[in-house]
Amino acid sequence: MTDTAPPVPSLWSGFIGIVRRDILLAWKRPGDVLNPLFFFAMVSTLFPLALGPSSEQLGSIGPGVIWVAALLAALLSLNSLFVSDFEDGSLDQLLLSPQPLTVLALGKAIGHWIVSGLPLVVISPLIAISFHMPDQSIKVMAVTLFFGTLSLSLFGSIGAALTVGLHRGTALLSLLILPLAMPVLIFGARTVSLSTSDDAVSAGIYFLAAYCMLALTLAPFATAAALRISNE
Amino acid sequence: MWKFFHKLASPPHFYQFAGKVVPWFAFTAIACIGYGGYAGLFVAPADYQQGDAFRIIYVHVPAAYLSMMGYSIMAISAGIGLIWRIKLSHAVTAAAAPLGAWFTFLALATGSIWGKPMWGTWWEWGDPRLTSELLLLFLYIGYMALRASIDDIAKADKASAVLALVGAVNVPIIHYSVEWWSSLHQGPTLVREGGPGMVSDMLYPLLAMILGFTFLFGALLLGRVRTEVLFRERRAKWVREMLLDDGGTT
């Protein structure tokens, strides 16, 4: 017998492995995916019911309402990002694995986005139609939500990693994440409202895309550091 | 020079040093705020547009400046604590947060009081600086909430330091994204090309107030860090020796 260690899988396979695992877990427990989606749909329904059915009013508040609902739905699902891994010990395995934790943290965040952010983007046109938003705004809404939910998953994973293992998680996570999410909300909702009056929207979309790139490059490092601290 | 800093990082030395510095800071703060407060309220001429209402600037501007200064101090000492693992700088971060939060609150309150006669409303969402100041307050609150919910001090230090750094990256982005809205706030008066846009009778009290508030902040911060250090090192030998030495009077 030789005492050489088994070959370490490549970075890419580590990353893909995490993403695939999280998608598979979500597939086996569809409630985790569907609950935030239903929450998103229901919160958006609350506003027309509370404010009355006037279609002009709905059209003008629509972008803001849908964005706030998406933000809250993302928070709701972020709360459980690391909890089940923490409880069954797989988080310890991630910390021990030969792959850099940053790459695995990126995988967790991307997996979370595919499972909870992307479905929001997909059903947002339905809700936008029910708010009588014009066609061009519906496209802008989907594009801004695409970048916005990805940034939220990435920044939110920092907060989720900091609060994992704490018993006061839910409200605390919102306190940590919401101020950081403000740029996404401001640019997302404002860009969509501008598009309803045919204004230029490219600046807002570029900003969201840039913010998303910043989150992609920096957030995994912070998440990895936070995970190590939380599991000392 | 370096030796001075190395010595300063040791808790007993810092405790002694800060104890000597605090009275000087406090004295300077009282002198500056005393002069600035008197000159600002009685000597400076009334503003030709805002009348006497502008005088709240002598509290508002220093408080707003210190709210950001407080966050910078937090972020820098959090970074130092994480990178070089200096325990003292974590104590500084922990002590700076509530102070910064109170100055942020003061800036918001005075801004709101100023807004009533000037803009006719207590609160104006269209004003970017007021709104980003509110978000800064939320950042402080999130930081303190995270700290308060972790019982182990060493872990709370590191976790909240990560949060402070992430927040520091975000502060400019939050500021500029809020600025993207249309602005009601008067433009910068103090720092701009061609020198400050104020007559010297108005300007000098303001500078004195800013200096005085800074020293006040320094005195309060050092005092808080001293108690924080004492609490963290309560089982250490030097604390017991010091207390026995002067019979518990310090």
Tab-separated table of C-alpha atoms in Angstrom:
chain	number	residue	atom	x	y	z
A	1	MET	CA	0.000	0.000	0.000
A	2	THR	CA	1.244	3.464	-0.765
A	3	ASP	CA	0.444	6.253	1.615
A	4	THR	CA	-0.381	8.855	-0.999
A	5	ALA	CA	-3.562	10.773	-0.274
A	6	PRO	CA	-6.463	10.319	-2.679
A	7	PRO	CA	-6.466	13.014	-5.351
A	8	VAL	CA	-8.273	16.182	-4.308
A	9	PRO	CA	-11.226	16.896	-6.588
A	10	SER	CA	-10.912	20.041	-8.666
A	11	LEU	CA	-12.317	23.377	-7.514
A	12	TRP	CA	-14.972	23.246	-10.162
A	13	SER	CA	-16.204	19.827	-9.128
A	14	GLY	CA	-16.342	20.991	-5.510
A	15	PHE	CA	-18.377	24.020	-6.490
A	16	ILE	CA	-20.709	22.065	-8.777
A	17	GLY	CA	-21.048	19.351	-6.154
A	18	ILE	CA	-22.383	21.829	-3.591
A	19	VAL	CA	-24.764	23.459	-6.049
A	20	ARG	CA	-26.071	20.090	-7.252
A	21	ARG	CA	-26.504	18.851	-3.693
A	22	ASP	CA	-28.511	21.889	-2.639
A	23	ILE	CA	-30.748	21.658	-5.687
A	24	LEU	CA	-31.288	17.963	-5.018
A	25	LEU	CA	-32.145	18.656	-1.371
A	26	ALA	CA	-34.639	21.297	-2.436
A	27	TRP	CA	-36.118	18.898	-4.994
A	28	LYS	CA	-36.710	16.305	-2.291
A	29	ARG	CA	-38.284	18.862	0.031
A	30	PRO	CA	-40.299	21.091	-2.291
A	31	GLY	CA	-41.873	22.969	0.611
A	32	ASP	CA	-38.629	24.835	1.202
A	33	VAL	CA	-38.761	26.201	-2.332
A	34	LEU	CA	-42.481	26.754	-2.589
A	35	ASN	CA	-43.077	28.495	0.740
A	36	PRO	CA	-41.051	31.628	-0.101
A	37	LEU	CA	-42.676	31.683	-3.546
A	38	PHE	CA	-46.183	31.552	-2.073
A	39	PHE	CA	-45.101	34.151	0.459
A	40	PHE	CA	-43.955	36.397	-2.409
A	41	ALA	CA	-47.274	35.952	-4.231
A	42	MET	CA	-49.344	36.525	-1.100
A	43	VAL	CA	-47.508	39.647	0.062
A	44	SER	CA	-47.965	41.091	-3.410
A	45	THR	CA	-51.679	40.266	-3.176
A	46	LEU	CA	-52.039	42.090	0.121
A	47	PHE	CA	-51.451	45.493	-1.447
A	48	PRO	CA	-54.250	45.515	-4.043
A	49	LEU	CA	-56.602	44.160	-1.377
A	50	ALA	CA	-55.564	46.833	1.102
A	51	LEU	CA	-55.385	49.767	-1.311
A	52	GLY	CA	-58.277	49.104	-3.671
A	53	PRO	CA	-58.431	47.919	-7.261
A	54	SER	CA	-57.733	51.208	-9.114
A	55	SER	CA	-55.482	50.152	-11.960
A	56	GLU	CA	-53.538	53.451	-12.207
A	57	GLN	CA	-52.584	53.301	-8.557
A	58	LEU	CA	-51.592	49.655	-8.819
A	59	GLY	CA	-49.448	50.395	-11.856
A	60	SER	CA	-47.564	53.097	-9.975
A	61	ILE	CA	-46.991	51.163	-6.753
A	62	GLY	CA	-46.412	47.824	-8.495
A	63	PRO	CA	-42.624	48.022	-8.934
A	64	GLY	CA	-42.044	48.977	-5.304
A	65	VAL	CA	-44.448	46.399	-3.923
A	66	ILE	CA	-43.051	43.539	-5.986
A	67	TRP	CA	-39.487	44.490	-5.051
A	68	VAL	CA	-40.254	44.686	-1.336
A	69	ALA	CA	-42.074	41.355	-1.505
A	70	ALA	CA	-39.100	39.781	-3.292
A	71	LEU	CA	-36.708	41.173	-0.677
A	72	LEU	CA	-38.798	39.741	2.175
A	73	ALA	CA	-39.153	36.381	0.443
A	74	ALA	CA	-35.388	36.205	-0.054
A	75	LEU	CA	-34.838	36.985	3.638
A	76	LEU	CA	-37.298	34.284	4.625
A	77	SER	CA	-35.434	31.619	2.691
A	78	LEU	CA	-31.958	32.887	3.616
A	79	ASN	CA	-32.681	32.174	7.221
A	80	SER	CA	-32.420	28.433	6.655
A	81	LEU	CA	-29.418	28.581	4.301
A	82	PHE	CA	-26.927	27.004	6.694
A	83	VAL	CA	-29.228	25.778	9.458
A	84	SER	CA	-29.845	22.235	8.224
A	85	ASP	CA	-26.154	21.822	7.354
A	86	PHE	CA	-25.287	23.056	10.818
A	87	GLU	CA	-27.703	20.672	12.511
A	88	ASP	CA	-26.734	17.488	10.659
A	89	GLY	CA	-23.012	18.178	10.791
A	90	SER	CA	-22.403	18.584	7.068
A	91	LEU	CA	-21.231	22.131	7.746
A	92	ASP	CA	-18.314	20.698	9.716
A	93	GLN	CA	-17.504	18.514	6.716
A	94	LEU	CA	-17.502	21.573	4.477
A	95	LEU	CA	-15.106	23.316	6.864
A	96	LEU	CA	-12.807	20.293	6.882
A	97	SER	CA	-12.855	19.659	3.160
A	98	PRO	CA	-9.691	20.292	1.122
A	99	GLN	CA	-11.508	22.752	-1.118
A	100	PRO	CA	-11.198	26.417	-0.182
A	101	LEU	CA	-14.212	27.374	1.892
A	102	THR	CA	-14.701	30.465	-0.268
A	103	VAL	CA	-15.543	28.334	-3.290
A	104	LEU	CA	-17.942	26.213	-1.260
A	105	ALA	CA	-19.583	29.342	0.174
A	106	LEU	CA	-20.016	30.630	-3.369
A	107	GLY	CA	-21.597	27.283	-4.251
A	108	LYS	CA	-24.013	27.560	-1.321
A	109	ALA	CA	-25.041	31.072	-2.338
A	110	ILE	CA	-25.478	30.141	-6.016
A	111	GLY	CA	-27.437	27.039	-5.021
A	112	HIS	CA	-29.674	29.188	-2.840
A	113	TRP	CA	-30.222	31.606	-5.689
A	114	ILE	CA	-31.139	28.846	-8.169
A	115	VAL	CA	-33.567	27.353	-5.686
A	116	SER	CA	-35.173	30.515	-4.321
A	117	GLY	CA	-34.152	33.551	-6.393
A	118	LEU	CA	-34.633	32.258	-9.900
A	119	PRO	CA	-38.233	31.054	-9.286
A	120	LEU	CA	-39.057	34.581	-8.069
A	121	VAL	CA	-37.698	36.008	-11.318
A	122	VAL	CA	-39.771	33.493	-13.272
A	123	ILE	CA	-43.093	34.226	-11.585
A	124	SER	CA	-42.564	37.995	-11.270
A	125	PRO	CA	-44.092	38.691	-14.743
A	126	LEU	CA	-47.362	37.086	-13.601
A	127	ILE	CA	-47.560	39.383	-10.615
A	128	ALA	CA	-46.469	42.373	-12.690
A	129	ILE	CA	-49.326	41.680	-15.127
A	130	SER	CA	-51.807	41.555	-12.270
A	131	PHE	CA	-50.572	45.001	-11.225
A	132	HIS	CA	-51.363	46.329	-14.744
A	133	MET	CA	-47.758	47.194	-15.410
A	134	PRO	CA	-46.860	47.981	-19.032
A	135	ASP	CA	-45.076	45.334	-21.128
A	136	GLN	CA	-41.664	46.991	-21.244
A	137	SER	CA	-41.650	47.280	-17.435
A	138	ILE	CA	-42.313	43.574	-17.052
A	139	LYS	CA	-39.098	42.791	-18.915
A	140	VAL	CA	-37.158	45.354	-16.893
A	141	MET	CA	-38.666	43.898	-13.727
A	142	ALA	CA	-37.433	40.416	-14.583
A	143	VAL	CA	-33.928	41.662	-15.477
A	144	THR	CA	-33.543	43.766	-12.329
A	145	LEU	CA	-34.866	40.937	-10.164
A	146	PHE	CA	-32.374	38.590	-11.821
A	147	PHE	CA	-29.402	40.671	-10.685
A	148	GLY	CA	-31.076	41.790	-7.475
A	149	THR	CA	-31.945	38.339	-6.134
A	150	LEU	CA	-28.454	37.091	-6.990
A	151	SER	CA	-26.904	39.956	-5.004
A	152	LEU	CA	-29.318	39.288	-2.144
A	153	SER	CA	-28.406	35.594	-2.053
A	154	LEU	CA	-24.712	36.480	-1.950
A	155	PHE	CA	-24.905	39.258	0.645
A	156	GLY	CA	-27.521	37.355	2.585
A	157	SER	CA	-25.240	34.340	2.849
A	158	ILE	CA	-22.844	36.504	4.910
A	159	GLY	CA	-25.622	37.277	7.360
A	160	ALA	CA	-26.807	33.672	7.403
A	161	ALA	CA	-23.258	32.501	8.124
A	162	LEU	CA	-22.882	35.013	10.961
A	163	THR	CA	-26.146	33.999	12.618
A	164	VAL	CA	-25.917	30.229	12.114
A	165	GLY	CA	-26.116	28.463	15.443
A	166	LEU	CA	-27.683	31.452	17.197
A	167	HIS	CA	-31.153	30.929	18.527
A	168	ARG	CA	-32.395	34.415	17.759
A	169	GLY	CA	-31.760	34.005	14.050
A	170	THR	CA	-34.758	35.300	12.098
A	171	ALA	CA	-35.220	38.860	13.325
A	172	LEU	CA	-31.472	39.295	13.758
A	173	LEU	CA	-30.782	38.268	10.171
A	174	SER	CA	-33.249	40.882	8.923
A	175	LEU	CA	-31.525	43.551	11.023
A	176	LEU	CA	-28.163	42.628	9.552
A	177	ILE	CA	-29.168	42.212	5.929
A	178	LEU	CA	-31.825	44.852	5.275
A	179	PRO	CA	-29.558	47.925	5.506
A	180	LEU	CA	-27.060	46.208	3.208
A	181	ALA	CA	-29.826	45.388	0.744
A	182	MET	CA	-30.944	49.005	0.347
A	183	PRO	CA	-28.912	49.790	-2.800
A	184	VAL	CA	-30.473	46.775	-4.513
A	185	LEU	CA	-33.954	47.835	-3.490
A	186	ILE	CA	-33.467	51.473	-4.449
A	187	PHE	CA	-32.021	50.753	-7.867
A	188	GLY	CA	-34.277	47.791	-8.584
A	189	ALA	CA	-37.557	49.464	-7.724
A	190	ARG	CA	-36.605	52.873	-9.147
A	191	THR	CA	-35.414	51.418	-12.431
A	192	VAL	CA	-38.685	49.556	-12.897
A	193	SER	CA	-40.731	52.656	-12.019
A	194	LEU	CA	-38.716	54.712	-14.490
A	195	SER	CA	-39.422	52.157	-17.174
A	196	THR	CA	-43.183	52.587	-16.696
A	197	SER	CA	-42.811	56.140	-17.992
A	198	ASP	CA	-40.452	55.131	-20.820
A	199	ASP	CA	-37.406	56.691	-19.188
A	200	ALA	CA	-33.885	55.412	-19.700
A	201	VAL	CA	-33.307	52.291	-17.623
A	202	SER	CA	-29.875	51.142	-18.734
A	203	ALA	CA	-28.031	53.052	-15.969
A	204	GLY	CA	-29.999	51.305	-13.241
A	205	ILE	CA	-29.511	47.901	-14.816
A	206	TYR	CA	-25.775	48.512	-15.204
A	207	PHE	CA	-25.591	49.530	-11.564
A	208	LEU	CA	-27.382	46.385	-10.420
A	209	ALA	CA	-25.134	44.246	-12.611
A	210	ALA	CA	-22.029	45.952	-11.196
A	211	TYR	CA	-23.285	45.520	-7.642
A	212	CYS	CA	-23.947	41.880	-8.400
A	213	MET	CA	-20.370	41.438	-9.669
A	214	LEU	CA	-19.060	43.070	-6.504
A	215	ALA	CA	-21.137	40.658	-4.435
A	216	LEU	CA	-19.937	37.681	-6.498
A	217	THR	CA	-16.310	38.552	-5.952
A	218	LEU	CA	-16.321	39.748	-2.337
A	219	ALA	CA	-19.226	38.111	-0.517
A	220	PRO	CA	-17.931	34.499	-0.621
A	221	PHE	CA	-14.762	35.548	1.244
A	222	ALA	CA	-16.790	37.207	3.979
A	223	THR	CA	-19.164	34.227	4.138
A	224	ALA	CA	-16.261	31.830	4.493
A	225	ALA	CA	-14.696	33.932	7.272
A	226	ALA	CA	-18.057	34.153	9.021
A	227	LEU	CA	-18.611	30.393	8.789
A	228	ARG	CA	-15.238	29.730	10.373
A	229	ILE	CA	-15.959	32.162	13.189
A	230	SER	CA	-19.433	30.737	13.827
A	231	ASN	CA	-18.085	27.195	14.051
A	232	GLU	CA	-15.116	27.724	16.266
B	1	MET	CA	7.278	55.368	17.322
B	2	TRP	CA	6.446	51.702	16.664
B	3	LYS	CA	7.371	50.842	20.203
B	4	PHE	CA	4.756	53.302	21.417
B	5	PHE	CA	2.047	51.531	19.411
B	6	HIS	CA	3.196	48.095	20.495
B	7	LYS	CA	3.030	49.143	24.101
B	8	LEU	CA	-0.343	50.743	23.563
B	9	ALA	CA	-1.806	47.438	22.394
B	10	SER	CA	-1.269	45.885	25.799
B	11	PRO	CA	-4.377	46.361	27.956
B	12	PRO	CA	-2.708	47.504	31.222
B	13	HIS	CA	-0.575	50.048	29.431
B	14	PHE	CA	-3.502	51.299	27.427
B	15	TYR	CA	-5.615	51.553	30.552
B	16	GLN	CA	-3.048	53.793	32.248
B	17	PHE	CA	-2.385	55.843	29.115
B	18	ALA	CA	-6.060	56.426	28.351
B	19	GLY	CA	-6.678	57.374	31.956
B	20	LYS	CA	-4.109	60.160	31.615
B	21	VAL	CA	-5.391	61.352	28.233
B	22	VAL	CA	-9.127	61.439	28.987
B	23	PRO	CA	-9.063	64.560	31.237
B	24	TRP	CA	-7.122	66.514	28.595
B	25	PHE	CA	-9.566	65.487	25.892
B	26	ALA	CA	-12.487	66.358	28.123
B	27	PHE	CA	-10.980	69.745	29.002
B	28	THR	CA	-10.329	70.589	25.344
B	29	ALA	CA	-13.852	69.476	24.451
B	30	ILE	CA	-15.410	71.685	27.133
B	31	ALA	CA	-13.304	74.680	26.074
B	32	CYS	CA	-14.076	74.268	22.365
B	33	ILE	CA	-17.770	73.548	22.831
B	34	GLY	CA	-18.032	76.388	25.330
B	35	TYR	CA	-16.514	78.894	22.903
B	36	GLY	CA	-18.304	77.440	19.866
B	37	GLY	CA	-21.646	77.280	21.638
B	38	TYR	CA	-21.425	80.867	22.887
B	39	ALA	CA	-20.096	82.340	19.651
B	40	GLY	CA	-22.479	80.275	17.551
B	41	LEU	CA	-25.556	81.314	19.491
B	42	PHE	CA	-24.752	84.950	20.304
B	43	VAL	CA	-21.905	86.282	18.165
B	44	ALA	CA	-22.538	84.798	14.735
B	45	PRO	CA	-24.904	86.910	12.612
B	46	ALA	CA	-28.289	85.483	11.638
B	47	ASP	CA	-28.406	83.860	8.235
B	48	TYR	CA	-29.948	86.112	5.571
B	49	GLN	CA	-32.219	83.294	4.398
B	50	GLN	CA	-32.733	81.047	7.367
B	51	GLY	CA	-32.639	83.600	10.185
B	52	ASP	CA	-31.726	82.203	13.562
B	53	ALA	CA	-32.844	78.696	12.605
B	54	PHE	CA	-29.498	78.021	10.954
B	55	ARG	CA	-27.816	77.959	14.370
B	56	ILE	CA	-28.719	74.318	14.817
B	57	ILE	CA	-25.900	73.694	12.328
B	58	TYR	CA	-23.520	74.009	15.296
B	59	VAL	CA	-24.836	70.722	16.636
B	60	HIS	CA	-26.036	69.075	13.459
B	61	VAL	CA	-22.845	69.173	11.403
B	62	PRO	CA	-20.481	67.918	14.150
B	63	ALA	CA	-22.916	65.136	15.037
B	64	ALA	CA	-23.317	64.058	11.417
B	65	TYR	CA	-19.549	64.118	10.902
B	66	LEU	CA	-18.971	62.027	14.016
B	67	SER	CA	-21.642	59.526	13.011
B	68	MET	CA	-19.511	58.681	9.969
B	69	MET	CA	-16.253	59.046	11.867
B	70	GLY	CA	-17.603	56.552	14.419
B	71	TYR	CA	-18.310	54.008	11.727
B	72	SER	CA	-14.852	54.504	10.207
B	73	ILE	CA	-13.232	53.996	13.605
B	74	MET	CA	-15.316	50.845	14.046
B	75	ALA	CA	-14.417	49.466	10.635
B	76	ILE	CA	-10.699	50.250	10.967
B	77	SER	CA	-10.366	48.787	14.448
B	78	ALA	CA	-12.457	45.766	13.387
B	79	GLY	CA	-10.045	45.226	10.500
B	80	ILE	CA	-7.003	45.581	12.759
B	81	GLY	CA	-8.564	43.193	15.253
B	82	LEU	CA	-9.301	40.578	12.585
B	83	ILE	CA	-5.973	40.813	10.773
B	84	TRP	CA	-3.466	41.230	13.603
B	85	ARG	CA	-5.667	39.672	16.286
B	86	ILE	CA	-5.214	42.534	18.695
B	87	LYS	CA	-7.781	42.158	21.425
B	88	LEU	CA	-7.670	45.798	22.355
B	89	SER	CA	-8.909	46.899	18.954
B	90	HIS	CA	-11.954	44.655	19.338
B	91	ALA	CA	-12.642	46.473	22.575
B	92	VAL	CA	-12.406	49.764	20.667
B	93	THR	CA	-14.884	48.493	18.058
B	94	ALA	CA	-17.306	47.392	20.729
B	95	ALA	CA	-17.017	50.697	22.581
B	96	ALA	CA	-17.356	52.835	19.450
B	97	ALA	CA	-20.630	51.306	18.204
B	98	PRO	CA	-23.111	52.719	20.755
B	99	LEU	CA	-21.355	56.099	20.690
B	100	GLY	CA	-21.549	56.272	16.920
B	101	ALA	CA	-25.177	55.213	17.045
B	102	TRP	CA	-26.009	58.009	19.499
B	103	PHE	CA	-24.269	60.636	17.388
B	104	THR	CA	-26.147	59.324	14.357
B	105	PHE	CA	-29.364	59.656	16.308
B	106	LEU	CA	-28.392	63.185	17.343
B	107	ALA	CA	-27.674	64.105	13.728
B	108	LEU	CA	-31.046	62.692	12.651
B	109	ALA	CA	-32.927	64.445	15.446
B	110	THR	CA	-31.296	67.832	14.821
B	111	GLY	CA	-31.698	67.378	11.069
B	112	SER	CA	-35.363	66.696	11.555
B	113	ILE	CA	-35.809	69.712	13.853
B	114	TRP	CA	-33.969	71.846	11.312
B	115	GLY	CA	-36.117	70.482	8.525
B	116	LYS	CA	-39.361	71.617	10.124
B	117	PRO	CA	-38.843	75.390	9.725
B	118	MET	CA	-36.798	75.096	6.510
B	119	TRP	CA	-38.635	72.531	4.447
B	120	GLY	CA	-41.917	72.526	6.365
B	121	THR	CA	-41.665	68.823	7.234
B	122	TRP	CA	-40.077	66.871	10.032
B	123	TRP	CA	-38.957	64.207	7.660
B	124	GLU	CA	-38.240	64.369	3.956
B	125	TRP	CA	-37.656	61.110	2.113
B	126	GLY	CA	-36.419	62.981	-0.916
B	127	ASP	CA	-33.368	64.147	0.979
B	128	PRO	CA	-30.537	61.688	0.391
B	129	ARG	CA	-28.327	62.598	3.324
B	130	LEU	CA	-31.102	62.309	5.879
B	131	THR	CA	-32.051	58.927	4.455
B	132	SER	CA	-28.513	57.573	4.301
B	133	GLU	CA	-27.980	58.756	7.869
B	134	LEU	CA	-31.030	56.693	8.858
B	135	LEU	CA	-29.582	53.661	7.081
B	136	LEU	CA	-26.306	54.259	8.905
B	137	LEU	CA	-28.251	54.124	12.172
B	138	PHE	CA	-29.731	50.791	11.044
B	139	LEU	CA	-26.220	49.497	10.303
B	140	TYR	CA	-25.158	50.436	13.826
B	141	ILE	CA	-28.253	48.748	15.262
B	142	GLY	CA	-27.596	45.564	13.261
B	143	TYR	CA	-24.006	45.539	14.506
B	144	MET	CA	-25.042	45.950	18.138
B	145	ALA	CA	-27.818	43.366	17.777
B	146	LEU	CA	-25.368	40.783	16.441
B	147	ARG	CA	-22.930	41.552	19.250
B	148	ALA	CA	-25.607	41.289	21.892
B	149	SER	CA	-26.817	37.908	20.669
B	150	ILE	CA	-23.453	36.123	20.891
B	151	ASP	CA	-22.498	35.254	24.451
B	152	ASP	CA	-18.854	34.320	23.916
B	153	ILE	CA	-16.879	37.582	23.786
B	154	ALA	CA	-14.099	36.346	21.486
B	155	LYS	CA	-16.625	34.972	19.003
B	156	ALA	CA	-18.810	38.084	19.211
B	157	ASP	CA	-15.719	40.191	18.499
B	158	LYS	CA	-14.823	38.362	15.317
B	159	ALA	CA	-18.343	37.872	13.990
B	160	SER	CA	-19.256	41.506	14.482
B	161	ALA	CA	-15.923	42.609	13.011
B	162	VAL	CA	-16.800	40.788	9.779
B	163	LEU	CA	-20.151	42.556	9.781
B	164	ALA	CA	-18.543	45.944	10.417
B	165	LEU	CA	-16.191	45.444	7.472
B	166	VAL	CA	-18.954	44.301	5.127
B	167	GLY	CA	-20.945	47.326	6.244
B	168	ALA	CA	-17.984	49.618	5.592
B	169	VAL	CA	-17.757	48.393	1.994
B	170	ASN	CA	-21.453	49.129	1.653
B	171	VAL	CA	-21.597	52.556	3.285
B	172	PRO	CA	-20.381	54.500	0.223
B	173	ILE	CA	-22.608	52.458	-2.077
B	174	ILE	CA	-25.622	53.083	0.146
B	175	HIS	CA	-24.725	56.762	0.320
B	176	TYR	CA	-24.471	57.220	-3.425
B	177	SER	CA	-27.496	55.110	-4.247
B	178	VAL	CA	-29.564	57.220	-1.891
B	179	GLU	CA	-28.032	60.327	-3.421
B	180	TRP	CA	-29.408	59.177	-6.754
B	181	TRP	CA	-32.727	60.600	-5.628
B	182	SER	CA	-33.345	64.274	-6.110
B	183	SER	CA	-31.874	66.326	-3.317
B	184	LEU	CA	-33.348	68.959	-1.056
B	185	HIS	CA	-30.366	69.163	1.251
B	186	GLN	CA	-28.245	72.243	0.967
B	187	GLY	CA	-24.968	71.510	-0.766
B	188	PRO	CA	-21.687	71.211	1.119
B	189	THR	CA	-20.758	74.546	2.664
B	190	LEU	CA	-17.530	73.729	4.411
B	191	VAL	CA	-15.476	71.606	2.051
B	192	ARG	CA	-15.646	72.929	-1.485
B	193	GLU	CA	-13.541	74.667	-4.062
B	194	GLY	CA	-12.791	78.307	-3.363
B	195	GLY	CA	-12.872	77.949	0.409
B	196	PRO	CA	-15.801	77.674	2.794
B	197	GLY	CA	-18.920	79.580	1.796
B	198	MET	CA	-19.452	81.189	5.187
B	199	VAL	CA	-18.434	84.418	6.861
B	200	SER	CA	-15.747	83.920	9.469
B	201	ASP	CA	-18.066	84.870	12.358
B	202	MET	CA	-20.200	81.886	11.451
B	203	LEU	CA	-17.350	79.645	10.394
B	204	TYR	CA	-15.046	79.794	13.414
B	205	PRO	CA	-17.675	78.707	15.947
B	206	LEU	CA	-18.574	75.810	13.645
B	207	LEU	CA	-14.942	74.704	13.389
B	208	ALA	CA	-14.632	75.020	17.154
B	209	MET	CA	-17.732	72.920	17.629
B	210	ILE	CA	-16.434	70.247	15.249
B	211	LEU	CA	-13.127	70.157	17.101
B	212	GLY	CA	-14.884	70.141	20.467
B	213	PHE	CA	-17.254	67.333	19.452
B	214	THR	CA	-14.302	65.328	18.162
B	215	PHE	CA	-12.506	65.649	21.483
B	216	LEU	CA	-15.738	64.861	23.301
B	217	PHE	CA	-16.084	61.744	21.165
B	218	GLY	CA	-12.459	60.855	21.883
B	219	ALA	CA	-12.891	61.311	25.630
B	220	LEU	CA	-16.107	59.282	25.711
B	221	LEU	CA	-14.608	56.589	23.495
B	222	LEU	CA	-11.445	56.238	25.572
B	223	GLY	CA	-13.489	56.161	28.755
B	224	ARG	CA	-15.716	53.433	27.324
B	225	VAL	CA	-12.722	51.454	26.075
B	226	ARG	CA	-11.220	51.656	29.558
B	227	THR	CA	-14.309	50.124	31.160
B	228	GLU	CA	-14.530	47.578	28.345
B	229	VAL	CA	-10.884	46.589	28.922
B	230	LEU	CA	-11.446	46.389	32.649
B	231	PHE	CA	-14.472	44.152	32.140
B	232	ARG	CA	-12.680	41.868	29.692
B	233	GLU	CA	-9.548	41.609	31.832
B	234	ARG	CA	-11.427	41.321	35.100
B	235	ARG	CA	-9.711	38.039	35.895
B	236	ALA	CA	-6.259	39.293	34.926
B	237	LYS	CA	-3.537	39.792	37.454
B	238	TRP	CA	-2.819	43.436	36.659
B	239	VAL	CA	-6.401	44.447	37.367
B	240	ARG	CA	-6.304	42.857	40.788
B	241	GLU	CA	-2.906	44.384	41.560
B	242	MET	CA	-4.011	47.812	40.439
B	243	LEU	CA	-7.149	47.669	42.545
B	244	LEU	CA	-5.240	46.486	45.590
B	245	ASP	CA	-2.587	49.140	45.087
B	246	ASP	CA	-4.779	52.169	45.363
B	247	GLY	CA	-7.445	50.659	47.539
B	248	GLY	CA	-10.063	50.625	44.827
B	249	THR	CA	-10.272	54.376	44.334
B	250	THR	CA	-9.547	54.424	40.599
